[in-house]
PDB file of C-alpha atoms in Angstrom:
ATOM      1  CA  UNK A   1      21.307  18.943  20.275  1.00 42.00           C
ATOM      2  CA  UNK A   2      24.301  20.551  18.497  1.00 40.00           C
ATOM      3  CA  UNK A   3      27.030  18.372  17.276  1.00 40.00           C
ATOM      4  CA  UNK A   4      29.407  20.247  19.489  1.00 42.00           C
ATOM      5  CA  UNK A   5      27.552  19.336  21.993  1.00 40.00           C
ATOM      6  CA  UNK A   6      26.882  15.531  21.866  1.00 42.00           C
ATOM      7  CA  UNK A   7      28.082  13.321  24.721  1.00 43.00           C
ATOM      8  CA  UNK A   8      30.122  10.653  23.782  1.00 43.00           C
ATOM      9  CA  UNK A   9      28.082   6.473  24.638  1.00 43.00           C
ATOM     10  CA  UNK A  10      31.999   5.466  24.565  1.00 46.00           C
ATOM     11  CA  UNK A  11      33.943   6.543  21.720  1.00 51.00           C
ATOM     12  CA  UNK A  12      30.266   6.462  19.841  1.00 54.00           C
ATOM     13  CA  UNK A  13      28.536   9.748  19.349  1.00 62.00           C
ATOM     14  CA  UNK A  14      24.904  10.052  18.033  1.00 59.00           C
ATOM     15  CA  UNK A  15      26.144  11.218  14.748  1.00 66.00           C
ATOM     16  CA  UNK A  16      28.136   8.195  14.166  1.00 68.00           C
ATOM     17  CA  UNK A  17      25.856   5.726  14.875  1.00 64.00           C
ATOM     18  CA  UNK A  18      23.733   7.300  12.482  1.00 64.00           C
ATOM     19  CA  UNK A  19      26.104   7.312   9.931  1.00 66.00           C
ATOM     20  CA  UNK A  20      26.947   3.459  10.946  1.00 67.00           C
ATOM     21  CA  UNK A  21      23.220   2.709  10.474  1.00 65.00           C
ATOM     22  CA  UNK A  22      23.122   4.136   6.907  1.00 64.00           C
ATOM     23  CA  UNK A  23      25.980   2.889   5.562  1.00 65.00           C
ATOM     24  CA  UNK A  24      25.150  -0.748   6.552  1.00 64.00           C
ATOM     25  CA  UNK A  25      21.513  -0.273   5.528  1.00 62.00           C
ATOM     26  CA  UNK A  26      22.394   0.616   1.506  1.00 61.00           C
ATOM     27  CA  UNK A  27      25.359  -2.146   2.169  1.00 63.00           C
ATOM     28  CA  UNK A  28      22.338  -4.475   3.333  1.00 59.00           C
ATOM     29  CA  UNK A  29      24.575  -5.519   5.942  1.00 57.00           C
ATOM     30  CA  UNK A  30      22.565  -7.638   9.080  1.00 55.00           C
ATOM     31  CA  UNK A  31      21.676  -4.738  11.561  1.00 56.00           C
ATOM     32  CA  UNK A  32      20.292  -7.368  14.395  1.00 56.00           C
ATOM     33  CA  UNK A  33      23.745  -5.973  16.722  1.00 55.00           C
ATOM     34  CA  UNK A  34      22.987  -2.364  15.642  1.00 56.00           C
ATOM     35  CA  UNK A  35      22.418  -0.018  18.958  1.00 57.00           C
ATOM     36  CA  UNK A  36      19.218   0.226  18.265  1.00 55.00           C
ATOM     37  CA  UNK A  37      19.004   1.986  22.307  1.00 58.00           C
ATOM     38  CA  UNK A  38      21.310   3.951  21.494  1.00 54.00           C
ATOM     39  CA  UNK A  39      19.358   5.982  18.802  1.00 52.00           C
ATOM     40  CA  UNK A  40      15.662   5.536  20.842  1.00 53.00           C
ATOM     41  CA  UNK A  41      17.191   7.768  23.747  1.00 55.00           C
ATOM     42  CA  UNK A  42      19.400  10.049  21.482  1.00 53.00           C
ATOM     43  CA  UNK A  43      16.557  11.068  18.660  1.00 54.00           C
ATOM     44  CA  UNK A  44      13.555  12.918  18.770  1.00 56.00           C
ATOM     45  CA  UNK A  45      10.297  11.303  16.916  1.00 53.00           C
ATOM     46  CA  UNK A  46      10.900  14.042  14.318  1.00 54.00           C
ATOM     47  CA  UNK A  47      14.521  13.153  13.876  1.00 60.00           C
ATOM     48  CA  UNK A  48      13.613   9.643  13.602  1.00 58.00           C
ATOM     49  CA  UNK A  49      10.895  10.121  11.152  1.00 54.00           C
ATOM     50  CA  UNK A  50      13.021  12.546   8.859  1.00 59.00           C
ATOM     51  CA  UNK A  51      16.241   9.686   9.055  1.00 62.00           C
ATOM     52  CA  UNK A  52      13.513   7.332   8.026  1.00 57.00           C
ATOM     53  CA  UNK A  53      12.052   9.226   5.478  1.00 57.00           C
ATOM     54  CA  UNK A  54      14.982   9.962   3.574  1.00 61.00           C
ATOM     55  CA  UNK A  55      16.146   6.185   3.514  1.00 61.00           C
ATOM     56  CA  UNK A  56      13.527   4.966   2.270  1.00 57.00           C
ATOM     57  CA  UNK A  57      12.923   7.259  -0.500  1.00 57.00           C
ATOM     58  CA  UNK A  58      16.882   6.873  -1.220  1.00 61.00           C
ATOM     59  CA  UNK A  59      16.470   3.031  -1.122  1.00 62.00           C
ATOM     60  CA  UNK A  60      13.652   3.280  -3.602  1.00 61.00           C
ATOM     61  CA  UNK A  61      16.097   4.688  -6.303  1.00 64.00           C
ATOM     62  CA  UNK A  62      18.508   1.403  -5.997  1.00 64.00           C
ATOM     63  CA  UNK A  63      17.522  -2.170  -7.828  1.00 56.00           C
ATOM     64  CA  UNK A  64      17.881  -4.117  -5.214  1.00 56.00           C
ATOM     65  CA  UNK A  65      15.915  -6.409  -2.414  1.00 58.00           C
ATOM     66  CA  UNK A  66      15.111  -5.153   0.953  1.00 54.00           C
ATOM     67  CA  UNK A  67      15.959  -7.705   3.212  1.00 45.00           C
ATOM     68  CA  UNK A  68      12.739  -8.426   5.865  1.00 55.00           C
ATOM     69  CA  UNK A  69      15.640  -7.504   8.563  1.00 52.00           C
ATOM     70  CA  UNK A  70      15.635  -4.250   7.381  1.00 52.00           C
ATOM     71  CA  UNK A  71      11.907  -3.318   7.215  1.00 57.00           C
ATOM     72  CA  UNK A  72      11.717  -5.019  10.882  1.00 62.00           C
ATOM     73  CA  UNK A  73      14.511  -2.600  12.062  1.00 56.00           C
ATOM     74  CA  UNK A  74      12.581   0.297  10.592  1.00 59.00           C
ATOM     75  CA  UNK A  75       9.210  -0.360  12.254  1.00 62.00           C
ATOM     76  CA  UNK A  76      10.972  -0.386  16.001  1.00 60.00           C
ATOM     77  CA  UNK A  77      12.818   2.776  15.110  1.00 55.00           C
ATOM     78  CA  UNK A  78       9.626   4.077  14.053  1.00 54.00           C
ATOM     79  CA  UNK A  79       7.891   2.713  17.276  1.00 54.00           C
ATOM     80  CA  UNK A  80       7.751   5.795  19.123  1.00 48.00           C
ATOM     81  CA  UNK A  81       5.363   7.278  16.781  1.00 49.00           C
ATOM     82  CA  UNK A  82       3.537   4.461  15.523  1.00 47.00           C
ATOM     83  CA  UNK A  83       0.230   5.238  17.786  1.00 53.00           C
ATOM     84  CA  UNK A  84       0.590   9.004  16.312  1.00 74.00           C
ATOM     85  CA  UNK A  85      -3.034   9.486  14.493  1.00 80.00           C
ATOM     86  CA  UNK A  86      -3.608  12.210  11.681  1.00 83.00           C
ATOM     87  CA  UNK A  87      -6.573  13.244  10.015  1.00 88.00           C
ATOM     88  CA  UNK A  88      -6.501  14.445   6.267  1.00 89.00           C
ATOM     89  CA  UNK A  89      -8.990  15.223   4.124  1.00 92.00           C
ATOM     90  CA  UNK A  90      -9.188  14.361   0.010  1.00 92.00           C
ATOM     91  CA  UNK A  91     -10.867  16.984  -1.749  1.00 93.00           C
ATOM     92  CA  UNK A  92     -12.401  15.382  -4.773  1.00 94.00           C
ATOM     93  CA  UNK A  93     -13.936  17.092  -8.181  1.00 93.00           C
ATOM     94  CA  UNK A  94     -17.264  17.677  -6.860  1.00 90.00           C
ATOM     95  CA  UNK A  95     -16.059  19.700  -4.200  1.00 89.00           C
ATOM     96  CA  UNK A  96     -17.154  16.716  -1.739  1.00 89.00           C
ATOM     97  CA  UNK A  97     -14.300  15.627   0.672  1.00 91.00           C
ATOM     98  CA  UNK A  98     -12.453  12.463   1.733  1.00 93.00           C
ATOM     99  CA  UNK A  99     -11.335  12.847   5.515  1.00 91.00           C
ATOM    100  CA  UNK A 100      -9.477   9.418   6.757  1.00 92.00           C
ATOM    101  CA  UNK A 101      -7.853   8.557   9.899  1.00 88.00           C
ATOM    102  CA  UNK A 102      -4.132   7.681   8.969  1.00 85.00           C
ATOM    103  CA  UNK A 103      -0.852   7.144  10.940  1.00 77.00           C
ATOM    104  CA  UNK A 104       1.813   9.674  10.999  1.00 68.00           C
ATOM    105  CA  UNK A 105       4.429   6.510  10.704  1.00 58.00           C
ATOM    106  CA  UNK A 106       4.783   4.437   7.126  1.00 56.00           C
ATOM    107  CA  UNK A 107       5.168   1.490   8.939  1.00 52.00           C
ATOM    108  CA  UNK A 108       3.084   0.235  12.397  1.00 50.00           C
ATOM    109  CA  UNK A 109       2.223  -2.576  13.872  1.00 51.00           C
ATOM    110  CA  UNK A 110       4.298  -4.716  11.113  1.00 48.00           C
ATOM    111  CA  UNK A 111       2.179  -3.321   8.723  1.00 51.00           C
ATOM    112  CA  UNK A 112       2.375  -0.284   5.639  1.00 51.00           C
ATOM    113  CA  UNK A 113      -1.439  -0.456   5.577  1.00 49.00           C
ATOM    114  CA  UNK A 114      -2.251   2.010   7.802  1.00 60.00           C
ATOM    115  CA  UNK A 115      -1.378   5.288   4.930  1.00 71.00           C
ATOM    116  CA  UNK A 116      -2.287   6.113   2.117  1.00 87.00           C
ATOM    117  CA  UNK A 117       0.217   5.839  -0.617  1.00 86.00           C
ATOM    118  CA  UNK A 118       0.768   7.089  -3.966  1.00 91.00           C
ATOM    119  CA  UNK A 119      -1.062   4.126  -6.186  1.00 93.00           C
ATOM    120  CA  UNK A 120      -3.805   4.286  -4.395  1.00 94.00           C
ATOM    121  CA  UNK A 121      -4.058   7.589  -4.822  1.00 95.00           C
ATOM    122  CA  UNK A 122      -3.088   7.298  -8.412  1.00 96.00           C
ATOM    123  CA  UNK A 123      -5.831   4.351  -8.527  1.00 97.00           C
ATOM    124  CA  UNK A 124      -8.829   6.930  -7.119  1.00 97.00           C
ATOM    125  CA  UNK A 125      -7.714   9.712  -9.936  1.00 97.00           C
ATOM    126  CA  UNK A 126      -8.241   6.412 -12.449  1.00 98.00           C
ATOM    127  CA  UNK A 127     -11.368   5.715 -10.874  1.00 97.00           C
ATOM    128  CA  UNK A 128     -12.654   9.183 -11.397  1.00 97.00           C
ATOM    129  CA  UNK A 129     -12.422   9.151 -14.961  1.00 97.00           C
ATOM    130  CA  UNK A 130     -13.247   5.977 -15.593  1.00 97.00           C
ATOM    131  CA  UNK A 131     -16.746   5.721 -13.619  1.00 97.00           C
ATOM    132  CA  UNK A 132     -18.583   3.424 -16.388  1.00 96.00           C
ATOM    133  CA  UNK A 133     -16.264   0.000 -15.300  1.00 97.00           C
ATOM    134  CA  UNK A 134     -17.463   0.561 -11.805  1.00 98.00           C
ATOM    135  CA  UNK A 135     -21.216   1.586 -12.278  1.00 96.00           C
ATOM    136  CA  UNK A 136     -23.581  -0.902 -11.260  1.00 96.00           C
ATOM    137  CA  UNK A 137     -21.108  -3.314 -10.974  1.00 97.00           C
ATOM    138  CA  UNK A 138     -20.161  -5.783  -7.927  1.00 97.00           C
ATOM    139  CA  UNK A 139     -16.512  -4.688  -7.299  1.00 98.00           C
ATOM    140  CA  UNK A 140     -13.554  -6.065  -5.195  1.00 98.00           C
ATOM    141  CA  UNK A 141     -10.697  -4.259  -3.679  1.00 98.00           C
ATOM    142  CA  UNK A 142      -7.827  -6.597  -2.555  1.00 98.00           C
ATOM    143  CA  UNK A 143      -5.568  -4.888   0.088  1.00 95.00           C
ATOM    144  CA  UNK A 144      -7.790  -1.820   0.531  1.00 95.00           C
ATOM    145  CA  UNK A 145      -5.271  -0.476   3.654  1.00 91.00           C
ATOM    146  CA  UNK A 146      -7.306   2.317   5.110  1.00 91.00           C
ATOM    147  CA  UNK A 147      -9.790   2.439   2.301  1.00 94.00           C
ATOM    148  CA  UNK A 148      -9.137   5.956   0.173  1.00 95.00           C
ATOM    149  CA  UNK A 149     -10.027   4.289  -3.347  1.00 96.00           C
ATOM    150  CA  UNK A 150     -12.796   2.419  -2.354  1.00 97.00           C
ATOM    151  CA  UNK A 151     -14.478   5.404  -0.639  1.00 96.00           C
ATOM    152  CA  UNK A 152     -13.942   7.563  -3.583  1.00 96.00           C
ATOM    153  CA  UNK A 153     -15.264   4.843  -6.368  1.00 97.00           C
ATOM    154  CA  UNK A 154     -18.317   4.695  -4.171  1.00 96.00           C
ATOM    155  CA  UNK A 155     -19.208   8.247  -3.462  1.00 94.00           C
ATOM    156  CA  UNK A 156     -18.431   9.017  -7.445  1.00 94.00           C
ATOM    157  CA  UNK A 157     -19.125   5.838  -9.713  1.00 94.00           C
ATOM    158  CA  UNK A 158     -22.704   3.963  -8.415  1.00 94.00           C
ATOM    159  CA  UNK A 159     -21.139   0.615  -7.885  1.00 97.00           C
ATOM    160  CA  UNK A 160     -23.790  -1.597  -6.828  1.00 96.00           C
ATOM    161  CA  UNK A 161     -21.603  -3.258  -3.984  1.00 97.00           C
ATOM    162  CA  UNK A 162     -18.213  -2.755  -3.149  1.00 97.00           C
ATOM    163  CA  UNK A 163     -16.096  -5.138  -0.941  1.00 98.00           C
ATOM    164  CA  UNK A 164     -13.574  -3.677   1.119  1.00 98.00           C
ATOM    165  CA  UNK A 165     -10.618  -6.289   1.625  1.00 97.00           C
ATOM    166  CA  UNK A 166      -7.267  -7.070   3.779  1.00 95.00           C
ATOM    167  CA  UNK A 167      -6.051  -9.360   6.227  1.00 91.00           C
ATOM    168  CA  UNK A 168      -4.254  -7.040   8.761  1.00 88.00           C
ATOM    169  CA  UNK A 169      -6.838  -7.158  12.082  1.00 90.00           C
ATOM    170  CA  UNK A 170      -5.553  -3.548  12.645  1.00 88.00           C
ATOM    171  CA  UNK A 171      -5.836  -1.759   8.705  1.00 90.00           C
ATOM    172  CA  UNK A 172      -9.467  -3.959   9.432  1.00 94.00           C
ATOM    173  CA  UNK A 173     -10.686  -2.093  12.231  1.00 93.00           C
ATOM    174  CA  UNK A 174      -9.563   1.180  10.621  1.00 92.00           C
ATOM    175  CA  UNK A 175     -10.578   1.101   7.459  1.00 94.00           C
ATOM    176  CA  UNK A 176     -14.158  -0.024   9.213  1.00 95.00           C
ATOM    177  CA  UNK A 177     -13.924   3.034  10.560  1.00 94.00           C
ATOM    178  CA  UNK A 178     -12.759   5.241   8.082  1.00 94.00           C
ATOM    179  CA  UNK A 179     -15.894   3.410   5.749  1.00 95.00           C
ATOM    180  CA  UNK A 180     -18.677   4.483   9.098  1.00 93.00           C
ATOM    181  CA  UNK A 181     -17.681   7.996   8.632  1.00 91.00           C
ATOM    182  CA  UNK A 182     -17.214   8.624   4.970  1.00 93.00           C
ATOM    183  CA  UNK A 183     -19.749   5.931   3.749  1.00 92.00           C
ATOM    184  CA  UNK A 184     -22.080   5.183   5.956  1.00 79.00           C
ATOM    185  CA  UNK A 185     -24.412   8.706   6.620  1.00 69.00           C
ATOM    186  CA  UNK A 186     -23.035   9.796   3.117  1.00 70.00           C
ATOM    187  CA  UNK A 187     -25.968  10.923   0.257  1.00 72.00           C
ATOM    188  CA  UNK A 188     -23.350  10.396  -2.159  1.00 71.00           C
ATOM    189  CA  UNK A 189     -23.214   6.642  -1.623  1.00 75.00           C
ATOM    190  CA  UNK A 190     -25.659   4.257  -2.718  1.00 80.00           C
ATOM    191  CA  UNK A 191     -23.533   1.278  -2.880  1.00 89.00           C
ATOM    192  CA  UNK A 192     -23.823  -1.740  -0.414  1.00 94.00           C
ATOM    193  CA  UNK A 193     -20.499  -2.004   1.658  1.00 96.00           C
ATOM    194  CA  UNK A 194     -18.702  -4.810   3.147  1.00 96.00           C
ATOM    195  CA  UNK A 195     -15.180  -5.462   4.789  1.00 97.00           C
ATOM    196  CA  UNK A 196     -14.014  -8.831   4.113  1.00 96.00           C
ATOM    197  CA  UNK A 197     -10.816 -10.640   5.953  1.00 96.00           C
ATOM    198  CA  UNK A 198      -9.085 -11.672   2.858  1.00 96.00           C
ATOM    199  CA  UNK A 199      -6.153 -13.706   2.953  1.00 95.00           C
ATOM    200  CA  UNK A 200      -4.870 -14.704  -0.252  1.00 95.00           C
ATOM    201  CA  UNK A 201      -2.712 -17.526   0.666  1.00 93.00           C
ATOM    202  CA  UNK A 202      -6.026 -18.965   2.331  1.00 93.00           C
ATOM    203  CA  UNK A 203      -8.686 -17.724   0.881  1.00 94.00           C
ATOM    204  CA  UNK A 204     -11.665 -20.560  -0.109  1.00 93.00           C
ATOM    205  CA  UNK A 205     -13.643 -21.424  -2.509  1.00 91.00           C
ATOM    206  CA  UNK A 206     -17.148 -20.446  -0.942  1.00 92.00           C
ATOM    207  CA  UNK A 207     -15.548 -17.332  -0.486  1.00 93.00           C
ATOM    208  CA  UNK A 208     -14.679 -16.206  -3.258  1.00 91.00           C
ATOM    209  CA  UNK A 209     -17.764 -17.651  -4.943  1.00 88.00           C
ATOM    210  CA  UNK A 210     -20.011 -16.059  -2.040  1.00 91.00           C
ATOM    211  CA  UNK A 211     -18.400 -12.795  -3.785  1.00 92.00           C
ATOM    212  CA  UNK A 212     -18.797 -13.071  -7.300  1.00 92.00           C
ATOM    213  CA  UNK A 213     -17.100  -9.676  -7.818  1.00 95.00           C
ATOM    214  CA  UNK A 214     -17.567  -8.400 -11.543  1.00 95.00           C
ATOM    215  CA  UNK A 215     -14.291  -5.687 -11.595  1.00 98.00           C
ATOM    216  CA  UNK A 216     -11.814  -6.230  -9.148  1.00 98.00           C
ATOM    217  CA  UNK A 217      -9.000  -3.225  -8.500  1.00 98.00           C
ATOM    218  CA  UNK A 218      -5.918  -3.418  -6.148  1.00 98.00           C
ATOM    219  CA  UNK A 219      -3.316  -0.698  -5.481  1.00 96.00           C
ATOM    220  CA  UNK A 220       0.478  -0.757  -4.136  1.00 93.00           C
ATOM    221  CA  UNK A 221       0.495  -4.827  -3.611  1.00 94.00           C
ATOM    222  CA  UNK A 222       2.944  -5.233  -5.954  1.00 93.00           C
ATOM    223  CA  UNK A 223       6.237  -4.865  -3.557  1.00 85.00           C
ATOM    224  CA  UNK A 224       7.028  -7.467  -1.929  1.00 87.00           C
ATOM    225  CA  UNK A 225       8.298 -10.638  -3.795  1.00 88.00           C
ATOM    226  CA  UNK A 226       7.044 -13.192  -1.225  1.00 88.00           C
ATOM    227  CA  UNK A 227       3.798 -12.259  -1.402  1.00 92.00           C
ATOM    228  CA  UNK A 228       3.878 -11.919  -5.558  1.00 96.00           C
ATOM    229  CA  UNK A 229       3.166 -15.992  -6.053  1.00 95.00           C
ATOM    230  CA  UNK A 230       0.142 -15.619  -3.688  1.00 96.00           C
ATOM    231  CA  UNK A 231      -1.281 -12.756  -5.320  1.00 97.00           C
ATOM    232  CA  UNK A 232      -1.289 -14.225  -8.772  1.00 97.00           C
ATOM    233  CA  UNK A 233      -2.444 -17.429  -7.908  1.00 97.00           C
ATOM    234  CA  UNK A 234      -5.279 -15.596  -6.363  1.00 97.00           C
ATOM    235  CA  UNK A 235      -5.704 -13.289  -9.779  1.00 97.00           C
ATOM    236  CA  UNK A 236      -5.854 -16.967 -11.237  1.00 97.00           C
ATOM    237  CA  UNK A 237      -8.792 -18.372  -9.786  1.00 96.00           C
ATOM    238  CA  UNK A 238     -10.816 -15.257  -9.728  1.00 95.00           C
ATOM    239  CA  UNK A 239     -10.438 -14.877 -13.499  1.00 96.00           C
ATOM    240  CA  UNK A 240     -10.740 -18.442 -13.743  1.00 93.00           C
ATOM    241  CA  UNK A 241     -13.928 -18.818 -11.856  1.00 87.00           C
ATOM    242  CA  UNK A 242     -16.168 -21.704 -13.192  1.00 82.00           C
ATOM    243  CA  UNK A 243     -19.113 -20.548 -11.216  1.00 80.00           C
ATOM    244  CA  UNK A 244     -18.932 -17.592 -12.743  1.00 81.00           C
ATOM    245  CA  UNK A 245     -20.780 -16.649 -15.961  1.00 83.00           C
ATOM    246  CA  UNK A 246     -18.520 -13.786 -17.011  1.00 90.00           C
ATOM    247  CA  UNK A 247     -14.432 -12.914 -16.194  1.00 94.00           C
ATOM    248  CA  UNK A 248     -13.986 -10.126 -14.358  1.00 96.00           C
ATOM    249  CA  UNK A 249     -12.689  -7.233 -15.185  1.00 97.00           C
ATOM    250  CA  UNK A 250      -8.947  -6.512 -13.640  1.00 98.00           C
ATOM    251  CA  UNK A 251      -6.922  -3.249 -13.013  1.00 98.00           C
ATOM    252  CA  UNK A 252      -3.826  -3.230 -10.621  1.00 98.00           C
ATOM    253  CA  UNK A 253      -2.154   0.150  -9.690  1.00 97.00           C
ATOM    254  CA  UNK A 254       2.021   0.053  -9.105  1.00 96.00           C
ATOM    255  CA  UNK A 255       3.872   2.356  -7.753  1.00 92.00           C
ATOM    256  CA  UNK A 256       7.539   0.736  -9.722  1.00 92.00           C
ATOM    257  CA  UNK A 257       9.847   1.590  -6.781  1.00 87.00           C
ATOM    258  CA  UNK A 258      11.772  -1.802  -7.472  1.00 91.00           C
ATOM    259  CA  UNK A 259      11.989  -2.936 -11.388  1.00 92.00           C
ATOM    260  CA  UNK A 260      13.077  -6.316  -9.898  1.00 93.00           C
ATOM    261  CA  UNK A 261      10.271  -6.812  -8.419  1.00 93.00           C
ATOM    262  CA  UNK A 262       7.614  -5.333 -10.806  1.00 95.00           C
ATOM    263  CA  UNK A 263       9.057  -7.852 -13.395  1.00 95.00           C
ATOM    264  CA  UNK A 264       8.760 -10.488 -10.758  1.00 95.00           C
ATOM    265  CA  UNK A 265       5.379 -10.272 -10.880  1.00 97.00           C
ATOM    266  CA  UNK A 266       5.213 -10.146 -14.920  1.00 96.00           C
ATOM    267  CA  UNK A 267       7.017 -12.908 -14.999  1.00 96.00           C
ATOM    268  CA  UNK A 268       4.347 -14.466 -12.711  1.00 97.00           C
ATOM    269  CA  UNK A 269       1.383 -13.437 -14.179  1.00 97.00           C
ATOM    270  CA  UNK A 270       2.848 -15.159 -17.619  1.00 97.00           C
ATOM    271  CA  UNK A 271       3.685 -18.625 -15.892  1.00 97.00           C
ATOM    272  CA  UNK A 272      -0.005 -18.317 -14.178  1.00 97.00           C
ATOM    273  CA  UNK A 273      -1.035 -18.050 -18.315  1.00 97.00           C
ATOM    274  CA  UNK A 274      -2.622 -14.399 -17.428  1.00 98.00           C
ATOM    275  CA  UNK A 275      -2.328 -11.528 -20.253  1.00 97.00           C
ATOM    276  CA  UNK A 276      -1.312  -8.172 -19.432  1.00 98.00           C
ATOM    277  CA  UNK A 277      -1.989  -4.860 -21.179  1.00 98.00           C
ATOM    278  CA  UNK A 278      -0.545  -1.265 -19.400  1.00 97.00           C
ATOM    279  CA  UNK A 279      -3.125   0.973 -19.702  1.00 97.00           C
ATOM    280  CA  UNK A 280      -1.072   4.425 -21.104  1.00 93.00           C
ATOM    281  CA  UNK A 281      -3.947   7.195 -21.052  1.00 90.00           C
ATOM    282  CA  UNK A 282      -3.527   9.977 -19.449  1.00 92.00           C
ATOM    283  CA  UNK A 283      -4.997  10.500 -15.956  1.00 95.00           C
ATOM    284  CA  UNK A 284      -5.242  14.020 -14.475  1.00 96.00           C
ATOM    285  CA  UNK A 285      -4.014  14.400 -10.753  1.00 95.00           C
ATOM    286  CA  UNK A 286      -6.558  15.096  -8.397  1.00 95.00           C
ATOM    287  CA  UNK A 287      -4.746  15.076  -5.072  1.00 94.00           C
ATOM    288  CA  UNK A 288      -1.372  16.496  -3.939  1.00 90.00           C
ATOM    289  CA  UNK A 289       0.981  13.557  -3.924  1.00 88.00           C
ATOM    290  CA  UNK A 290       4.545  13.117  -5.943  1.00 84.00           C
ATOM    291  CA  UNK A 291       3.618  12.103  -9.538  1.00 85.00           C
ATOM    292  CA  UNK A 292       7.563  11.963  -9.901  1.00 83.00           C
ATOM    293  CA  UNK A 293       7.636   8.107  -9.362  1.00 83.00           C
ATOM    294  CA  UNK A 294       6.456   5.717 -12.032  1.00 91.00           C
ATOM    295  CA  UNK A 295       2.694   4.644 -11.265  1.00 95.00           C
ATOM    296  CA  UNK A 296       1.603   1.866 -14.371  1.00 96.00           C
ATOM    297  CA  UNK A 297      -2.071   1.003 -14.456  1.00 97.00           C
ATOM    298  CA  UNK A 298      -2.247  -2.423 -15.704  1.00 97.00           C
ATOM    299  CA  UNK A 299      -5.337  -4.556 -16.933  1.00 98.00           C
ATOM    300  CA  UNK A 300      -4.781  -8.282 -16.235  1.00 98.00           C
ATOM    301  CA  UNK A 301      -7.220 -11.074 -18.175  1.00 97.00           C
ATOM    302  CA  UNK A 302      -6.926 -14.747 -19.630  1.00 95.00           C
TER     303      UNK A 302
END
């Protein structure tokens, strides 16, 4: 539709109502009155998605909060699309390929979990050329999402069992079946596979001791400040482990879109009486993603 050409919802056309919504959204103004009809009858999908798009990787470059309003506005503007299904494929080193079932949308069903984004990606490439801290090793993955990393650490480093983790009942079911057809009739993969519902806020004892993971890895769950106490406390009590004869080894992959919130969790993991190190070597990229953001690679221990 050309401007010329938009019909007027009262004195409101479709480009000002855009322009309303991103001026309050970098204002962080409340957006609960916001004609959110308005734009679901006016824009395409692929309007939508490109508006979207461009926020969010505009909002990324500011030091500031999102408020939970915000996100929750996204994911119904985003709604049209959120059942939209891609396929794409990961080419890795070997010449062997990755192909996972992702959605087109960042954000469905309330959750980012169902893409792949750039630590994890960032996270696999580490994995690649560091295959001695995974081989023959029991390993953990907390908030796999739709299981890229874990796939590739299993088809490339000999792990002797890898557990999958989240606790969305959706990035569950997919990244069950993203592990059935990359895992499960691979010759590459000799490692014993299992999904675990992982909640961190909730997670037990006999759980956590029925694991006994020797390296645990994580990717992009550094972002969200709520969830930041949880996560360390969890961190905590696996390297903390009494049962266990030996720490664990831990590596966490963050993508920094919000220095607020990466220091957050710094400041965390130092109140929780956890060390840090940021691991600085050099990883060469494997798979077409934007290396322009800053990804850190950190190693956590007591």
């Amino acid at each position: 539709m050309k401007v010329e050409e938009e019909e007027e919802m009262g004195h409101t056309t479709r480009k000002d109502v855009i322009h309303t919504f991103q001026v309050n959204f970098f204002a962080m103004g409340l957006l609960n009155a916001f004609p959110w009809d308005f734009l679901d009858k006016e824009l395409t999908t692929s309007e939508t998605s490109d508006i979207i798009i461009d926020i969010l990787q505009k909002h990324e470059t500011i030091a500031a909060e999102p408020l939970d309003v915000l996100y929750e506005a996204l994911g119904e503007l985003m709604f049209a699309q959120e059942e939209d299904l891609c396929y794409k494929t990961y080419l890795l080193p070997t010449g062997d390929a990755v192909s996972l079932a992702e959605n087109v949308a960042l954000i469905s069903q309330g959750t980012t979990g169902l893409v792949t984004w750039e630590a994890a990606l960032y996270l696999a490439e580490w994995a690649l050329e560091n295959t001695h801290i995974f081989k023959s090793k029991t390993v953990l993955e907390l908030g796999s999402g739709i299981g890229l990393t874990g796939i590739v650490v299993c088809r490339s480093s000999s792990p002797t069992k890898y557990i999958f983790s989240d606790c969305h009942q959706t990035v569950l079911q997919r990244l069950k079946d993203n592990i059935t057809n990359c895992l499960t009739n691979s010759d590459s993969n000799s490692a014993s596979v299992s999904v675990e519902e992982l909640d961190w806020e909730n997670v037990s004892d006999e759980q956590l001791q029925r694991i006994q993971a020797n390296t645990i890895i994580a990717a992009d769950v550094v972002y969200d400040p709520d969830v930041i106490a949880c996560l360390v406390k969890l961190l905590s009590r696996l390297l903390n482990d009494k049962v266990q004869k030996n720490r664990p080894d831990v590596y966490i992959a963050s993508a920094v879109r919000n220095p607020q919130t990466y220091d957050c969790f710094k400041k965390e993991l130092e109140r929780a009486g956890l060390r840090h190190v940021i691991l600085k070597d050099s990883i060469t990229q494997v798979f077409p993603y934007n290396r322009s953001s800053t990804i850190e690679m950190t190693k956590i221990y007591v």
